[in-house]
Amino acid sequence: MGQIDLGDISKSYDKQKNVLDEINLSIEEGEFFVLVGPSGSGKSTLLRMIAGLEDITSGTLKIGDEIVNHLPPKDRNLSMVFQNYALYPHLSVEQNILFGLNAKKVDKEEQQKRLIETTEMMGLSELLKRKPKELSGGQRQRVALARSVVSEAPLCLMDEPLSNLDAKLRGQMRMEIRRLQKRLGMTMVYVTHDQVEAMTMGDRIMVLNDGKIQQVGKPITLYNEPANLFVASFIGSPKMNMGKAVFHADRNQLVIDDALHLEIDPVINNVPRYPNVTIGIRAEHLFPGTAGNTTHTIEVINVEQLGNETLVAFEVGAEVWTAKWPGQWDVQVGEKVPVHIAIENLCFFDSDTGLLIKPARAGKQQEVVTA
Amino acid sequence: MTIPTGRKVIFYILLIISGFLVFAPTLMAFAMSFMSNKDIMTGSLPTSLSFDNYVRAFGQFPLLKYLLNSLIISLVIMLGQLILSSLAAYAFVFLEFKGRDLLFFVFIATMMVPFEASIIPNFHIIRDLGWIDTYPGLTVPFFAMAFGTFLLRQNFKQIPKELREASQIAGMGDFKFYLTVVLPVARTSLLTLGVYGFLTSWNMYLWPLLTTTNDNVRTVQIGLKQLQTQEQLNDWGVIMAGAVIVVIPTLILLFLGQSKLQKGLTEGALK
């Protein structure tokens, strides 16, 4: 039995279209669970329903083994960190951290004990007497975290807690939150729109779009075997390269967007026979071609030098594809460059339903190696 | 600012002149309060300055009693307005119920009804309650204040909803949240409204005139008016002395309030 169980949870406002549609999900105890999706996908609404800040239109929500649909937030034994931190501007850091404990009438000695423990762990001991406006963004974030840690609730909800921080600090806080969660063993439900955050932090990820679950799974599974076109394009940076593909059995050729021709050995590779197929290939699977294995020559339309890797963009039909090559490559815009595209690196999707037909084999192999 | 010096000088001269013009009656009243009646009537420059008028103002009339009455009434109205307006504003911002916004607009619409229009029904109610010549009769009708509710509602709306939600998760009820978070966070607006309410009720004239018949509860504004009419010949020196005394609390409040207001404003809120 998971710690949180959602059964057919739906949400609609004013009897209109469902914002969330029959969500079935179970979150394990001690798990770092990430809800990810574009804005308006309903991920924050779902989190707020778990917190009890939003009514549940239909379905059952269980925390532990108890149905909590109609319990007020305070009786759900959870803590929450908000995007804007929700610190009380008129209270000092210390008062802010102890605010919830006062409301719950925890005795003073216990409060002080927890305060000292938590602030030492979070490195806030020096700042206790300051007001929130005298703190930097990262410090405010830490105070908000400390407030939720000090409550010792077994379940912690986070609503895009890092989106107000700059990129560098975000990376650092990402690690801190992750370490904290592991150390305290709490169950964490974390909402973000940033797929990098989702990939790096989550034990499991749920991708949400338009109020519907797209896929639930481990980060690496989502990356290697995206359940549909939406997950494929949402997870991973740069995003997966896609194109419509037509299989010509007579020539043993796969034609992508009327532009790329791939030779196929029908004996080894069983290409799915669907009328409308979309293929996807990860940027790192578009290898630079060597004398022996070059399959195509492409014309470069943009180059991004990242230092440790090079992103090369080129056109395939109407789409722009990106190849990610490790190391530094001296490539100029307009240059013709050899690449190696292998059929086993292609993911096949049904264009009509968007569902995955066949994942890339190379990805799977990697998983076995790293496991 | 890059205004040429010549033009700047002209501006300042004009400003000084208009400032002087606007302030002249007050200055004259202040000067007259120290002058003898003879000098005032002949319109000559003061031949001697004395505190005689002030002594007489306190001696001839129960001025202290009037001042005390005004103070009590203004303070009670101010507190009543602050409490009711902030509670109403809290409900309009943080509580969700059907027809909330409609109710708010109806509430605000009462601002369009001038007080004079409601004086007769108000008077009937006060009379039937037997509140003529009592403090409740002078104060209670002013407690409900659409403007105050409006002002505080706008201010409370700036308090992030997340603060309420965080307190809900911490297990804090509405009333405790109102006391420990909303009021301290909005104290600048509360102060502004308080000063406004105090001054308005301090200067109130018509209502106390209608609902008081004796010196026990009469306010200082009515008292001042009495100074003017009790004698055949108006003793302008005493009247001006009374007026100056009446203005002093107002000024003190303004100066105090101003420094506090600035402090409150610069403190700023956390975005």
Coordinates of N, CA, C and O in Angstrom, one line a residue, chain A residues 48 51 53 73-74 78-80 82 84 86-91 99-100 102-104 131-133 140 147, chain B residues 160 162-172 176-177 180-182 184-185 187 266-271:
Chain A
R48 N -2.3 20.7 -5.0 CA -3.1 21.4 -4.0 C -4.3 20.6 -3.5 O -4.8 20.8 -2.4
A51 N -2.9 18.5 -0.9 CA -2.7 19.3 0.3 C -4.0 19.6 1.0 O -4.0 20.0 2.2
L53 N -6.0 22.1 -0.2 CA -6.4 23.5 -0.5 C -7.4 23.6 -1.6 O -7.9 24.7 -1.8
P73 N -6.7 20.7 5.6 CA -5.2 20.6 5.4 C -4.5 20.2 6.7 O -3.6 19.4 6.7
K74 N -4.9 20.9 7.8 CA -4.1 20.7 9.0 C -4.1 19.3 9.6 O -3.2 18.8 10.3
L78 N 1.0 17.1 6.8 CA 1.9 17.3 5.7 C 2.4 18.7 5.8 O 1.9 19.5 6.6
S79 N 3.5 19.0 5.1 CA 4.0 20.3 5.0 C 4.1 20.7 3.6 O 4.1 19.8 2.7
M80 N 4.2 22.0 3.3 CA 4.2 22.4 1.9 C 5.1 23.6 1.7 O 5.2 24.5 2.6
F82 N 6.0 26.7 -0.9 CA 5.3 27.4 -2.0 C 6.4 28.0 -3.0 O 7.5 28.3 -2.6
N84 N 6.5 31.1 -4.0 CA 6.9 32.4 -3.6 C 7.3 32.3 -2.1 O 7.4 33.3 -1.4
A86 N 6.1 32.0 0.6 CA 5.0 32.3 1.6 C 5.6 32.5 3.0 O 5.1 32.0 4.0
L87 N 6.7 33.3 3.1 CA 7.2 33.7 4.4 C 6.4 34.9 4.9 O 6.0 35.8 4.1
Y88 N 6.2 34.9 6.2 CA 5.5 36.1 6.8 C 6.4 37.3 6.9 O 7.4 37.2 7.7
P89 N 6.1 38.3 6.2 CA 7.1 39.4 6.1 C 7.3 40.2 7.4 O 8.4 40.8 7.6
H90 N 6.4 40.1 8.3 CA 6.5 40.8 9.6 C 7.2 40.0 10.7 O 7.5 40.5 11.8
L91 N 7.5 38.7 10.4 CA 8.1 37.9 11.4 C 9.6 37.6 11.1 O 10.0 37.6 9.9
F99 N 6.5 29.2 13.3 CA 5.1 29.6 13.1 C 4.1 28.4 13.2 O 3.1 28.4 14.0
G100 N 4.4 27.4 12.5 CA 3.5 26.2 12.4 C 3.4 25.5 13.8 O 2.4 25.0 14.2
N102 N 3.9 26.7 16.7 CA 3.1 27.5 17.7 C 1.6 27.2 17.4 O 0.9 27.0 18.4
A103 N 1.2 27.2 16.2 CA -0.2 26.9 15.9 C -0.6 25.5 16.3 O -1.7 25.3 16.7
K104 N 0.4 24.6 16.2 CA 0.1 23.2 16.6 C 0.3 23.0 18.1 O 0.1 21.9 18.6
K131 N 14.7 39.6 9.1 CA 13.4 39.6 8.5 C 13.6 39.0 7.1 O 14.6 39.2 6.5
P132 N 12.5 38.4 6.5 CA 12.6 37.8 5.2 C 13.2 38.8 4.1 O 13.9 38.4 3.3
K133 N 12.8 40.1 4.2 CA 13.3 41.0 3.2 C 14.8 41.2 3.2 O 15.4 41.8 2.3
R140 N 15.9 32.7 1.6 CA 14.5 32.6 1.8 C 14.0 31.2 1.5 O 13.2 30.6 2.2
R147 N 11.0 25.5 7.5 CA 9.7 25.6 8.1 C 9.0 24.2 7.9 O 8.3 23.8 8.7
Chain B
P160 N -0.2 37.8 -0.3 CA -0.3 36.6 -1.1 C -1.2 35.5 -0.5 O -1.2 35.3 0.7
E162 N -0.9 32.5 -0.7 CA -0.1 31.5 -0.1 C 0.1 31.6 1.4 O 0.3 30.6 2.1
L163 N 0.1 32.8 1.9 CA 0.3 33.0 3.3 C -0.9 32.4 4.1 O -0.7 31.7 5.1
R164 N -2.1 32.6 3.5 CA -3.3 31.9 4.1 C -3.2 30.4 4.0 O -3.5 29.7 5.0
E165 N -2.7 30.0 2.9 CA -2.6 28.5 2.6 C -1.6 27.9 3.6 O -1.8 26.8 4.1
A166 N -0.5 28.6 3.7 CA 0.6 28.1 4.6 C 0.0 28.0 6.0 O 0.3 27.0 6.7
S167 N -0.8 28.9 6.4 CA -1.3 28.9 7.8 C -2.4 27.9 7.9 O -2.6 27.3 9.0
Q168 N -3.1 27.6 6.8 CA -4.1 26.5 6.9 C -3.4 25.2 7.1 O -3.9 24.4 7.9
I169 N -2.3 25.0 6.4 CA -1.6 23.7 6.5 C -1.0 23.6 7.9 O -1.0 22.5 8.5
A170 N -0.6 24.8 8.5 CA -0.1 24.7 9.9 C -1.2 24.6 10.9 O -0.9 24.4 12.0
G171 N -2.4 24.7 10.4 CA -3.6 24.4 11.3 C -4.0 25.7 12.0 O -4.4 25.6 13.2
M172 N -4.0 26.8 11.3 CA -4.4 28.0 12.0 C -5.7 28.5 11.5 O -6.0 28.4 10.3
K176 N -7.4 33.6 14.0 CA -6.0 33.7 14.5 C -5.1 34.2 13.3 O -4.2 35.0 13.6
F177 N -5.4 33.8 12.1 CA -4.6 34.3 10.9 C -4.9 35.8 10.8 O -3.9 36.6 10.6
T180 N -2.8 37.5 13.8 CA -1.4 37.3 13.8 C -0.7 37.6 12.5 O 0.5 37.9 12.5
V181 N -1.4 37.6 11.4 CA -0.7 37.8 10.1 C -1.3 39.1 9.4 O -0.6 40.0 9.1
V182 N -2.6 39.0 9.2 CA -3.2 40.1 8.3 C -3.1 41.5 9.0 O -2.6 42.4 8.4
P184 N -0.9 42.7 11.4 CA 0.4 43.2 11.4 C 0.9 43.6 10.0 O 1.6 44.6 9.8
V185 N 0.6 42.7 9.0 CA 1.1 43.0 7.7 C 0.5 44.3 7.1 O 1.1 45.0 6.4
R187 N -0.6 46.9 8.8 CA -0.7 48.0 9.8 C -0.6 49.4 9.2 O -1.2 50.3 9.7
T266 N 8.1 52.8 4.0 CA 9.4 52.5 3.5 C 9.8 51.0 3.9 O 10.7 50.4 3.3
E267 N 9.1 50.5 4.9 CA 9.4 49.1 5.3 C 9.1 48.1 4.2 O 9.9 47.2 4.0
G268 N 8.1 48.4 3.5 CA 7.8 47.6 2.3 C 7.4 46.2 2.6 O 7.6 45.6 3.6
A269 N 6.8 45.6 1.6 CA 6.3 44.2 1.8 C 7.2 43.2 1.0 O 7.9 43.7 0.1
L270 N 7.2 42.0 1.3 CA 8.0 41.0 0.6 C 7.2 40.5 -0.6 O 6.1 40.0 -0.4
K271 N 7.8 40.6 -1.7 CA 7.1 40.1 -2.9 C 7.3 38.6 -3.0 O 8.4 38.2 -2.9

